[in-house]
mmCIF file of C-alpha atoms in Angstrom:
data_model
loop_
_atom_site.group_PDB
_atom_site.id
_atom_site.type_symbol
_atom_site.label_atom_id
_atom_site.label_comp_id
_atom_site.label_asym_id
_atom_site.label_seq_id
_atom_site.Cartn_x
_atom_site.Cartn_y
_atom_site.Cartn_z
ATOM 1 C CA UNK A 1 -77.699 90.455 104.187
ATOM 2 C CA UNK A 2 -75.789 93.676 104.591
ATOM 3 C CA UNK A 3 -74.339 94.524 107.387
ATOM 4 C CA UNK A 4 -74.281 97.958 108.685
ATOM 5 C CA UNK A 5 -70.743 99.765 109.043
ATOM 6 C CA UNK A 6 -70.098 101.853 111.884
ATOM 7 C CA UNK A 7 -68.129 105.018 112.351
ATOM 8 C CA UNK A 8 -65.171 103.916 112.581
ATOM 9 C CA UNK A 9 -65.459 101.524 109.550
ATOM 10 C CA UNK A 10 -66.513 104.880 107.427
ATOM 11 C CA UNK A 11 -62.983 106.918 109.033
ATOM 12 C CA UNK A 12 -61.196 104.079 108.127
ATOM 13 C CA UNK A 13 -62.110 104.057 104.593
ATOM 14 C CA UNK A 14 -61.831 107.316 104.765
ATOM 15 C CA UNK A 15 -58.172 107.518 105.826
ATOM 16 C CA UNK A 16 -58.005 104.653 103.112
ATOM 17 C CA UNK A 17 -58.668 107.022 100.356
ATOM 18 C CA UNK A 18 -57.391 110.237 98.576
ATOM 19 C CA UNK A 19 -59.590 112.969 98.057
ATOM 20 C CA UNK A 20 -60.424 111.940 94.866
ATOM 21 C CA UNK A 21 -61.519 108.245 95.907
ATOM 22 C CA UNK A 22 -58.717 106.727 94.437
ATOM 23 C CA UNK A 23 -56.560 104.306 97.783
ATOM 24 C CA UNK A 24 -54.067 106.649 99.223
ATOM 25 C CA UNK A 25 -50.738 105.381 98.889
ATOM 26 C CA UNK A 26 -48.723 104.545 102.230
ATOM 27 C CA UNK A 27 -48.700 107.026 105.065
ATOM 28 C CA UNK A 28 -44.619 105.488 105.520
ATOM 29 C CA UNK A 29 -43.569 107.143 101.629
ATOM 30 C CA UNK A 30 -45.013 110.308 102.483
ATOM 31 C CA UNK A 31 -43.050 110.690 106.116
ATOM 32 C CA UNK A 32 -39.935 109.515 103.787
ATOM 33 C CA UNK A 33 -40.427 112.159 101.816
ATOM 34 C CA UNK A 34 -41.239 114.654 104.673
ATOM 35 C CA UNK A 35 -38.120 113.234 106.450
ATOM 36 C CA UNK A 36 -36.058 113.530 103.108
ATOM 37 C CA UNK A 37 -37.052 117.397 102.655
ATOM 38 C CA UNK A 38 -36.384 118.307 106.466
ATOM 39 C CA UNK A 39 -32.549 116.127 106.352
ATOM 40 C CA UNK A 40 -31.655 118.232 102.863
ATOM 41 C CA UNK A 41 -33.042 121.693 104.572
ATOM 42 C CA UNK A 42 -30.388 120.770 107.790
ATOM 43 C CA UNK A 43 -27.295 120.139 105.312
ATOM 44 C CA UNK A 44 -28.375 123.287 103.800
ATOM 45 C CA UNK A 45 -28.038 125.222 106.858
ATOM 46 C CA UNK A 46 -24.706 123.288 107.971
ATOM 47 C CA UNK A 47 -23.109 124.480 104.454
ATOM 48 C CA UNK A 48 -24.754 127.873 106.058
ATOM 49 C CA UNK A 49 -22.987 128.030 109.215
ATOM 50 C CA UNK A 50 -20.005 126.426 107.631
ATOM 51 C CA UNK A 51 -19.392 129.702 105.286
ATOM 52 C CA UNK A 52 -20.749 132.234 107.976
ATOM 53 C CA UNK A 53 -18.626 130.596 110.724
ATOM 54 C CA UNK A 54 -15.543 131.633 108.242
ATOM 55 C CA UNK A 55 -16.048 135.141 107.032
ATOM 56 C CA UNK A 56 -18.011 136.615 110.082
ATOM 57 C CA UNK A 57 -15.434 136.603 112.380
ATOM 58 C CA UNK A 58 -12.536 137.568 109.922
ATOM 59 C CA UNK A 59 -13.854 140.768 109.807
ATOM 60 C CA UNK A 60 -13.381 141.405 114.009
ATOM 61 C CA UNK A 61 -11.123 144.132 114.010
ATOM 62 C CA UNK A 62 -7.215 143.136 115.207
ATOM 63 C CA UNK A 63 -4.841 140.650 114.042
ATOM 64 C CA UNK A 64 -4.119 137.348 116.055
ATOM 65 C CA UNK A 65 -0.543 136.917 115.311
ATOM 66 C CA UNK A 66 -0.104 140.387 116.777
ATOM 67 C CA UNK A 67 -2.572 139.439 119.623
ATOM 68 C CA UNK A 68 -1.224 136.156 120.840
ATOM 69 C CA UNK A 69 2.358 138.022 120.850
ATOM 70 C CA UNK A 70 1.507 141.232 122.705
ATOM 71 C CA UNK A 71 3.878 142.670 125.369
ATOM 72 C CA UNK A 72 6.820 140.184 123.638
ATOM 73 C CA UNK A 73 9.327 141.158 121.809
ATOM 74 C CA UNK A 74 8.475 140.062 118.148
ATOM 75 C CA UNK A 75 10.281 141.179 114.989
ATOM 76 C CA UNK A 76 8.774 141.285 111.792
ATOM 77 C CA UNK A 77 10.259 137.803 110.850
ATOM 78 C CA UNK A 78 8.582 136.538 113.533
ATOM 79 C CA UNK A 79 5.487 137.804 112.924
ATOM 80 C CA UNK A 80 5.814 136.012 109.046
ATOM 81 C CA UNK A 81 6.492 132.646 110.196
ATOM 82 C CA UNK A 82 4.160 132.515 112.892
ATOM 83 C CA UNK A 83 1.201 133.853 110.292
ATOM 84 C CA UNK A 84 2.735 131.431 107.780
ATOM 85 C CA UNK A 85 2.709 128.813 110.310
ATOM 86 C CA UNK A 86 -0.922 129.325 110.792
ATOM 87 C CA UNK A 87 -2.051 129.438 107.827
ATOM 88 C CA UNK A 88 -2.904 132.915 107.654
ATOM 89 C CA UNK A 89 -0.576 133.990 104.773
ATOM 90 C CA UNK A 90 -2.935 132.060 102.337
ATOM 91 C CA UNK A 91 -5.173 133.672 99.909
ATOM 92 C CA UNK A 92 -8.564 133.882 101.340
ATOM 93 C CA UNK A 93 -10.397 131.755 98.810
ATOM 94 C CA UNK A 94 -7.752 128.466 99.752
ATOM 95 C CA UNK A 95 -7.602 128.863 103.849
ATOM 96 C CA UNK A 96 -11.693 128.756 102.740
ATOM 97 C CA UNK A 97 -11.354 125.663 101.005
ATOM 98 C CA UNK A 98 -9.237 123.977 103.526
ATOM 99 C CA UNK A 99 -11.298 125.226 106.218
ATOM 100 C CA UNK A 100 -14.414 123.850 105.064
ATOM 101 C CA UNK A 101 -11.964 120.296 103.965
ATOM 102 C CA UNK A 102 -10.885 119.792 107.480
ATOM 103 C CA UNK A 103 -14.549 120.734 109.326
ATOM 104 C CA UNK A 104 -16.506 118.086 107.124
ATOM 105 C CA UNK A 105 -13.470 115.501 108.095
ATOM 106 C CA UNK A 106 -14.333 116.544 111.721
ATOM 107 C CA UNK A 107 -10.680 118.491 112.344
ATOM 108 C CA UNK A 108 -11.654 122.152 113.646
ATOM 109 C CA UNK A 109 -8.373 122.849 113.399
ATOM 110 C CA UNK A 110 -5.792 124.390 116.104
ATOM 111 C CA UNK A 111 -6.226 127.017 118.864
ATOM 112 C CA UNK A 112 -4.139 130.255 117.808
ATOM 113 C CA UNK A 113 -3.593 130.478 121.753
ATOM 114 C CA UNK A 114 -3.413 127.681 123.492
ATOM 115 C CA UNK A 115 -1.780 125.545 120.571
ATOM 116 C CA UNK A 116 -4.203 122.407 121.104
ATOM 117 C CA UNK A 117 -6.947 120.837 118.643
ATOM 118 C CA UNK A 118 -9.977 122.951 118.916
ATOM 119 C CA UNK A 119 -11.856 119.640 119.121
ATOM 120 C CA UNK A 120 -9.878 118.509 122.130
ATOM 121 C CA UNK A 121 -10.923 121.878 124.270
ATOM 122 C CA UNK A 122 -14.482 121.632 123.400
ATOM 123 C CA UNK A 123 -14.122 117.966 124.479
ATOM 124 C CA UNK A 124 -12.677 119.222 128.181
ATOM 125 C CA UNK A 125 -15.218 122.358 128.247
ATOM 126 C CA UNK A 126 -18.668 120.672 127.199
ATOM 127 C CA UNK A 127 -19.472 118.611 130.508
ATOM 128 C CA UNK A 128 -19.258 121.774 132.091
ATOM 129 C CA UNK A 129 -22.097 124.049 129.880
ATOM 130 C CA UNK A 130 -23.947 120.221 129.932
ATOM 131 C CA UNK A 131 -24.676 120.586 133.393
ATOM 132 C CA UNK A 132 -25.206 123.759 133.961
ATOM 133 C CA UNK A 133 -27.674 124.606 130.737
ATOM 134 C CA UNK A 134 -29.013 121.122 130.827
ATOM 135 C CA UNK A 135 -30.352 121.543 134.239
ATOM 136 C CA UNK A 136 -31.330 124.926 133.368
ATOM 137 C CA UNK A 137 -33.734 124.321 130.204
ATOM 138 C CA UNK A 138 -35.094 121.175 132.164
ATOM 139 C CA UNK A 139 -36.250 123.100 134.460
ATOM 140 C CA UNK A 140 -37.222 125.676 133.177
ATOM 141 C CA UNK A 141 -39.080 123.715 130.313
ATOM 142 C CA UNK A 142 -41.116 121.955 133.063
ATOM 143 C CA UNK A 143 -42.157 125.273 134.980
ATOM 144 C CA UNK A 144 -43.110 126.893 132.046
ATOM 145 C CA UNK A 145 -45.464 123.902 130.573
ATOM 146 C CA UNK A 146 -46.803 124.058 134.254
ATOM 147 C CA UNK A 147 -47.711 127.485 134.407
ATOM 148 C CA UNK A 148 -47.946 128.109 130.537
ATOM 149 C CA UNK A 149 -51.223 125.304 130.960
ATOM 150 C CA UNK A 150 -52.603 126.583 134.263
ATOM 151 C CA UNK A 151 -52.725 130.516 132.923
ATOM 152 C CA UNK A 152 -53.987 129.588 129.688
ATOM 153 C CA UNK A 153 -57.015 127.321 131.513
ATOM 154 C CA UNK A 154 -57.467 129.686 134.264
ATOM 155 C CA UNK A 155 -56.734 132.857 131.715
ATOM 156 C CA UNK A 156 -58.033 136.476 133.179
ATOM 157 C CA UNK A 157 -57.971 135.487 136.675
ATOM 158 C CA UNK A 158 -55.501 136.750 139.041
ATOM 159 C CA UNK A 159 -53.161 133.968 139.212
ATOM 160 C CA UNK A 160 -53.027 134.101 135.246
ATOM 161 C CA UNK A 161 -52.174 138.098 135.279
ATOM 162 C CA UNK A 162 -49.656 137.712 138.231
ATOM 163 C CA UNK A 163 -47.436 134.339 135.819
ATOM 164 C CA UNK A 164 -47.599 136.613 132.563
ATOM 165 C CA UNK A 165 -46.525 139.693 134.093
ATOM 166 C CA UNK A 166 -43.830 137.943 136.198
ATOM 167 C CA UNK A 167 -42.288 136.162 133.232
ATOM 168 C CA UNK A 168 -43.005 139.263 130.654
ATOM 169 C CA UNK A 169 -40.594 140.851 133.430
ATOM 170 C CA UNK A 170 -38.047 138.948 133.810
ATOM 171 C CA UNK A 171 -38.221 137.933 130.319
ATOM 172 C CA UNK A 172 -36.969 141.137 129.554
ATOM 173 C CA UNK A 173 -34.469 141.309 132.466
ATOM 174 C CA UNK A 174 -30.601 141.388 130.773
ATOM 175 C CA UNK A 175 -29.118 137.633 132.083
ATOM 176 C CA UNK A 176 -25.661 139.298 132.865
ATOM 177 C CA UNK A 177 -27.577 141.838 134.969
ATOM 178 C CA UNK A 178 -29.736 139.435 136.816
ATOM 179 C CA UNK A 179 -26.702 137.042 137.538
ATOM 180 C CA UNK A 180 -24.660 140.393 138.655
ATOM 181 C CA UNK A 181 -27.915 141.431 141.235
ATOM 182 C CA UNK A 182 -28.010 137.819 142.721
ATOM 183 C CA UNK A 183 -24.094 137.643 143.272
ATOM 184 C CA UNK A 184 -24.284 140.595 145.153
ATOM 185 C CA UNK A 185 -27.380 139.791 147.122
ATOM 186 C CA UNK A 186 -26.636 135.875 147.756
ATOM 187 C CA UNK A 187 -22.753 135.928 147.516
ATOM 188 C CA UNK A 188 -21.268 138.904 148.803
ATOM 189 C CA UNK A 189 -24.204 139.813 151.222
ATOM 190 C CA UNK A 190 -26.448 142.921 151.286
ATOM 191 C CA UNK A 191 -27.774 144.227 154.647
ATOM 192 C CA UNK A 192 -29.424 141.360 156.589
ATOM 193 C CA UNK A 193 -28.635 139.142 153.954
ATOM 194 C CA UNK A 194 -25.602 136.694 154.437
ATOM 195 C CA UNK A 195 -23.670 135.682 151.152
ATOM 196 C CA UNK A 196 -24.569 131.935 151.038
ATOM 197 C CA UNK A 197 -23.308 131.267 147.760
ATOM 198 C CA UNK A 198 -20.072 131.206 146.069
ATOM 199 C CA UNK A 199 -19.556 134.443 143.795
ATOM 200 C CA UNK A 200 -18.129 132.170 140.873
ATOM 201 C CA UNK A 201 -16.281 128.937 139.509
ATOM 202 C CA UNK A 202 -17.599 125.474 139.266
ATOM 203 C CA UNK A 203 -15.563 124.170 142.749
ATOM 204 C CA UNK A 204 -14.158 124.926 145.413
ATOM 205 C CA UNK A 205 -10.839 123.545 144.505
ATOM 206 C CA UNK A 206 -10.218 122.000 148.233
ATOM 207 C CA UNK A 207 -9.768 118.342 146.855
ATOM 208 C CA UNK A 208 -13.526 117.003 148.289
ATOM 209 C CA UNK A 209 -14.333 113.828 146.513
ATOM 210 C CA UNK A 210 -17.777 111.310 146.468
ATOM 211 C CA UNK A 211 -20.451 112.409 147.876
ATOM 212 C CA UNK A 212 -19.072 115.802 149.278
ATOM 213 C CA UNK A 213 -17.706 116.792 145.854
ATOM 214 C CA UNK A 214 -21.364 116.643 144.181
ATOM 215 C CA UNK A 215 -22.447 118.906 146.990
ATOM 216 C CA UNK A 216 -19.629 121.524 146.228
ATOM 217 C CA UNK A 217 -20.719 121.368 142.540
ATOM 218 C CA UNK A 218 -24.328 122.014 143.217
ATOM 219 C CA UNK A 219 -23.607 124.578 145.877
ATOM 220 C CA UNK A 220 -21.899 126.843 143.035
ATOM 221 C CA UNK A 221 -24.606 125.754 140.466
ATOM 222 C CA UNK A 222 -27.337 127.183 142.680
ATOM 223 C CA UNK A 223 -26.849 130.992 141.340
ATOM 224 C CA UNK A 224 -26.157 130.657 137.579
ATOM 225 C CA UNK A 225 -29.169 128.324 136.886
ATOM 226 C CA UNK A 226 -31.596 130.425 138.946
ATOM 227 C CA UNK A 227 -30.360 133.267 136.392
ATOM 228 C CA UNK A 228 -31.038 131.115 133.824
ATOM 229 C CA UNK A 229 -34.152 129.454 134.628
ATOM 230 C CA UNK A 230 -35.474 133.022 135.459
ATOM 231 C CA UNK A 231 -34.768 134.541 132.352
ATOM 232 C CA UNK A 232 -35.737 131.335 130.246
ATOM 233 C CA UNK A 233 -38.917 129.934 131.377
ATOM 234 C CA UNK A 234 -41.018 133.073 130.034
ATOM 235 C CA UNK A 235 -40.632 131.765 126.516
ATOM 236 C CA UNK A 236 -41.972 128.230 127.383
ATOM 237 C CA UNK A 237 -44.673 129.789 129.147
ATOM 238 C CA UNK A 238 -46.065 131.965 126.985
ATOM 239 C CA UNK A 239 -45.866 130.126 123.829
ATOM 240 C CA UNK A 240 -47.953 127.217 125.590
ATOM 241 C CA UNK A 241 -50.299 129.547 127.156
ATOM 242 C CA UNK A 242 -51.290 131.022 123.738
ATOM 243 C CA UNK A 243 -51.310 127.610 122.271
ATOM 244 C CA UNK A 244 -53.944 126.449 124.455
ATOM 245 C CA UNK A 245 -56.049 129.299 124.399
ATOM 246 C CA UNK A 246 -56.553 128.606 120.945
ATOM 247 C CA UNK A 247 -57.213 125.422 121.481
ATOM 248 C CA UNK A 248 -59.763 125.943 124.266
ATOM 249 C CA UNK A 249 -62.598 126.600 122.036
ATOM 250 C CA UNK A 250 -62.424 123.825 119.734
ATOM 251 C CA UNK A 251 -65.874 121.403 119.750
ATOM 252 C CA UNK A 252 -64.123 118.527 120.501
ATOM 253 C CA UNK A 253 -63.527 119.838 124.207
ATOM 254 C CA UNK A 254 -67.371 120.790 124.684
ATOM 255 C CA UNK A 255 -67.861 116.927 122.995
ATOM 256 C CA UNK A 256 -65.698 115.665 126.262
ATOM 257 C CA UNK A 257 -67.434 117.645 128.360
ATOM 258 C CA UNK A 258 -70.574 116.844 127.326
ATOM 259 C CA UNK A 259 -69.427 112.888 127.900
ATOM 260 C CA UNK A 260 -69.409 114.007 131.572
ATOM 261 C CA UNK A 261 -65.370 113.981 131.578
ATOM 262 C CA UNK A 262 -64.126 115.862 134.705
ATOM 263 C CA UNK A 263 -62.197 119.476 133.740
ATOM 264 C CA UNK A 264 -58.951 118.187 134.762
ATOM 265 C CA UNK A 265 -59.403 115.092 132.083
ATOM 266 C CA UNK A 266 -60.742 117.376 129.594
ATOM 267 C CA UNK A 267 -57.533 119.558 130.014
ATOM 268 C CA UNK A 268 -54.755 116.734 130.575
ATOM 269 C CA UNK A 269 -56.317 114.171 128.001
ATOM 270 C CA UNK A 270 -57.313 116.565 125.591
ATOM 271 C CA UNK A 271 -56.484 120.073 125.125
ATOM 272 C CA UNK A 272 -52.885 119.800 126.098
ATOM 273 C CA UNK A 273 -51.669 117.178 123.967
ATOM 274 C CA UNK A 274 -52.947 119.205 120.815
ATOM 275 C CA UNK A 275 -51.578 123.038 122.586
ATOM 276 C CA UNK A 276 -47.919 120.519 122.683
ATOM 277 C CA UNK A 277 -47.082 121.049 118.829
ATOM 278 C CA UNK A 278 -45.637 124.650 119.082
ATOM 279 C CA UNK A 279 -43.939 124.032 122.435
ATOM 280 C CA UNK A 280 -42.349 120.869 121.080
ATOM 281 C CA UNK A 281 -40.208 123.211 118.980
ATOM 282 C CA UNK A 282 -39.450 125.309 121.558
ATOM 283 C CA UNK A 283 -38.291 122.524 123.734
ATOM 284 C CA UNK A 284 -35.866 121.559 121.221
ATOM 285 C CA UNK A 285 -34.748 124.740 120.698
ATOM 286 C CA UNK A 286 -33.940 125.113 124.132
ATOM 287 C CA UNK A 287 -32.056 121.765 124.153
ATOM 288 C CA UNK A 288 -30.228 123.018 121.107
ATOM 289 C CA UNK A 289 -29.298 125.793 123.899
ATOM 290 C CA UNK A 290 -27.510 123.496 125.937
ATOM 291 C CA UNK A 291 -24.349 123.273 123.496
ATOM 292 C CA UNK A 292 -24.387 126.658 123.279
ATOM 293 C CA UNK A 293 -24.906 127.490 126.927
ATOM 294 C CA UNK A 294 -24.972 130.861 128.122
ATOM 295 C CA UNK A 295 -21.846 133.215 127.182
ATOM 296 C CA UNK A 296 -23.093 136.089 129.366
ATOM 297 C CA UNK A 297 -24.111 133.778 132.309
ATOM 298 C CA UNK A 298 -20.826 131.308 132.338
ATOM 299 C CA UNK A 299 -18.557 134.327 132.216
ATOM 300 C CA UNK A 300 -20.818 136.570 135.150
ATOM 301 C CA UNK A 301 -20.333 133.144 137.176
ATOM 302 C CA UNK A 302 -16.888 132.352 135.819
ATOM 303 C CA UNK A 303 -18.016 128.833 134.986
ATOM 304 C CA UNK A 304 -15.462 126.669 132.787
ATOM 305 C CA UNK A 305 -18.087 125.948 130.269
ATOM 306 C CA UNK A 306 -18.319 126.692 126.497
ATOM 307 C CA UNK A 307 -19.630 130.209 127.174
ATOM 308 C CA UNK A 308 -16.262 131.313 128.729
ATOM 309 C CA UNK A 309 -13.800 129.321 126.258
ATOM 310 C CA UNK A 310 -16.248 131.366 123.489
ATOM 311 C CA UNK A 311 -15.257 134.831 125.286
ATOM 312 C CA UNK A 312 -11.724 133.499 126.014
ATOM 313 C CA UNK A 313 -11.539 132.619 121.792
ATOM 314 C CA UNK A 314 -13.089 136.050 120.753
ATOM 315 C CA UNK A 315 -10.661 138.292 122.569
ATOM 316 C CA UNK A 316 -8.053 137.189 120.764
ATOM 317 C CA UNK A 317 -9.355 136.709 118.159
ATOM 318 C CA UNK A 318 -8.642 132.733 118.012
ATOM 319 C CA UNK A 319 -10.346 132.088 114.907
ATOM 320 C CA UNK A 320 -10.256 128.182 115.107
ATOM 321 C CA UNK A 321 -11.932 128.579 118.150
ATOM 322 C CA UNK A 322 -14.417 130.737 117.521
ATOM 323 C CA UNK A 323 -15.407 129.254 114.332
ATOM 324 C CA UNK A 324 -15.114 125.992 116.044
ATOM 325 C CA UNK A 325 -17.375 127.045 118.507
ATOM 326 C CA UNK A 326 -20.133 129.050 116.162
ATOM 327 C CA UNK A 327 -20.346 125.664 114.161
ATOM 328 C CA UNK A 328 -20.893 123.363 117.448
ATOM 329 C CA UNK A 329 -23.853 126.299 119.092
ATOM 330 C CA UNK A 330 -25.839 126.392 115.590
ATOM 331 C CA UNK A 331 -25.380 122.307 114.792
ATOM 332 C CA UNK A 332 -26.674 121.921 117.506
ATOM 333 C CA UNK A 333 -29.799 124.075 117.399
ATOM 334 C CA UNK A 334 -29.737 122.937 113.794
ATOM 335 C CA UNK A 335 -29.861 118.791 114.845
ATOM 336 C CA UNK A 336 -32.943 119.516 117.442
ATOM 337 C CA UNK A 337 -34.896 121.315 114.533
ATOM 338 C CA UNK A 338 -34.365 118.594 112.642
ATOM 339 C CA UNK A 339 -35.710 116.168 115.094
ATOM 340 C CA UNK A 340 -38.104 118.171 116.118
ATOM 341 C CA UNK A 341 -39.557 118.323 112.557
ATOM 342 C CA UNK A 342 -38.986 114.363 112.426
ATOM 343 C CA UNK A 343 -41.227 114.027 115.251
ATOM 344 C CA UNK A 344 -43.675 116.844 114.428
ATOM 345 C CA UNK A 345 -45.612 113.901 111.671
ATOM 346 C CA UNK A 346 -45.321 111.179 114.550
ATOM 347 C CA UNK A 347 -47.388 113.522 116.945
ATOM 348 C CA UNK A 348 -49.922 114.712 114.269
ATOM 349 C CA UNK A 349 -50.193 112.918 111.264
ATOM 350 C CA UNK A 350 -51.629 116.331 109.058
ATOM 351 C CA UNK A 351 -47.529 117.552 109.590
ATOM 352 C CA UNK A 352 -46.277 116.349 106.286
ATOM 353 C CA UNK A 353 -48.919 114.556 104.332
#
């Protein structure tokens, strides 16, 4: 007797086969090779940064030794051991070489200005841009998913006019400017408004501990990640809006509604897990941001993150540190491509075959 197969019998040998009806080999090989491919492109990109992080900023006009000994009294003697002493009497092609030596071996080398291991004052400065950009992009992710899904389902109404022309506005809105306008409106006061927030700084430096000292933190936190989150979650938004519309006219979501699925299931079981792919990147761009924090923001707020040590470094110009710096911000956006693109075949198995 035969026995009748059902749908999901025929997908099954479906999936089973290659489009020429010969078995398809393992799905596992093919992510191997997908993962393979995306691990070479990142290594790629390291060696990249690696050579721009070298020869970019050696062309910043003014000369360190000179810079670090400004206003002292420095003969010419001086000035040769000190360049000698940092390496900068080499020929180009070997402080190249021993540049990129020491970075694969994880030594960034030594600060031109404040004569400690670069590695050791990104150690002391990271917490700092962690907290600040970390609570930033969460938030900021999470608003703009929210409102990127609720304009796109709700798109031509009011509501979806009044989010895209919001965060088209202060999308465009310089993040130095906006953190400038809300120290002088929250911190120093303007008319009826009080300053209730400090103008800068991470502290208040008057020795509260526990409980009192997390409330200090978050008091001067309040101002720099509004600036941030302002100016960031436009990005998120949009991106997922756009997603989704395209998405919204695909027969599978009149096949759920036709199953008598409310609109809310149809949109949160359905449409928005396949509008995620393209604001999956972005999320992982923006947690590739959080290294990098924000130079314009931490220096407005004078926050001792990255962003400030970066503006401290290029003024100089500390070359350790900056290149030190440049190669941290772009790992790091280049490690959350990378897993991004790892998990791109996990969320839709087309990525990669």
């Amino acid at each position: 007797m035969t026995t009748a197969s059902t749908p999901a019998d025929v997908v099954r040998a479906d999936e089973a086969r290659t489009t020429d009806g010969a078995p398809r080999t393992g799905s596992s090989l093919g992510y191997l090779r997908h993962a393979a491919g995306k691990l070479g492109g990142a290594l790629v990109s390291l060696f990249a940064v690696l050579v721009t992080s070298f020869f970019l900023f050696r062309i910043i006009p003014g000369d360190p030794v000179k810079a670090m000994t400004h206003g002292v009294p420095t003969s010419a003697e001086q000035l040769a051991t000190l360049r000698r002493q940092f390496g900068l009497d080499l020929p180009l092609w070997q402080q190249f070489t021993d540049y990129c030596a020491k970075a694969l071996s994880g030594d960034l080398g030594t600060s031109f200005q404040f004569r400690a291991p670069v590695g050791d004052l990104i150690a002391e400065k990271l917490p700092a841009t962690l907290l600040l950009t970390g609570v930033a992009v969460v938030i900021y992710s999470a608003l703009g998913l929210w409102l990127g899904t609720r304009s796109a389902w709700r798109h031509g109404g009011l509501g979806d006019k009044l989010n895209t022309g919001i965060a088209l506005t202060l999308w465009s809105v310089p993040s130095f400017w906006l953190g400038l306008l809300l120290i002088i409106v929250f911190s120093v006061g303007i008319g009826p408004v009080p300053g209730l927030f400090p103008t800068g700084g991470m502290e208040s430096g008057t020795g509260e501990t526990g409980f009192a000292y997390v409330l200090d933190v978050a008091h001067h936190l309040v101002l720099p990640v509004v600036t941030l989150v302002a100016v960031g979650y436009a990005q998120t938004l949009l991106v997922m809006r756009s997603s989704l519309l395209d998405e919204m006219g695909g027969d599978y979501l009149t096949t759920a509604r036709a199953k008598g699925l409310r609109d809310d299931d149809v949109r949160r079981r359905h449409a928005v897990p396949n509008a995620l792919l393209p604001t999956v990147t972005m999320i992982f761009i923006n947690l590739g941001h959080v290294a990098a924090g924000s130079i314009l923001v931490e220096t407005v707020f004078s926050w001792p993150g990255l962003g400030g040590l970066f503006y401290q470094a290029l003024s100089v110009p500390d070359l350790p540190l900056v290149q030190g710096l440049f190669v941290v911000f772009a790992g790091a956006m280049i490690l959350m491509n990378l897993i991004a693109d790892l998990l791109y075949p996990l969320l839709d198995p087309r990525v990669g075959r």
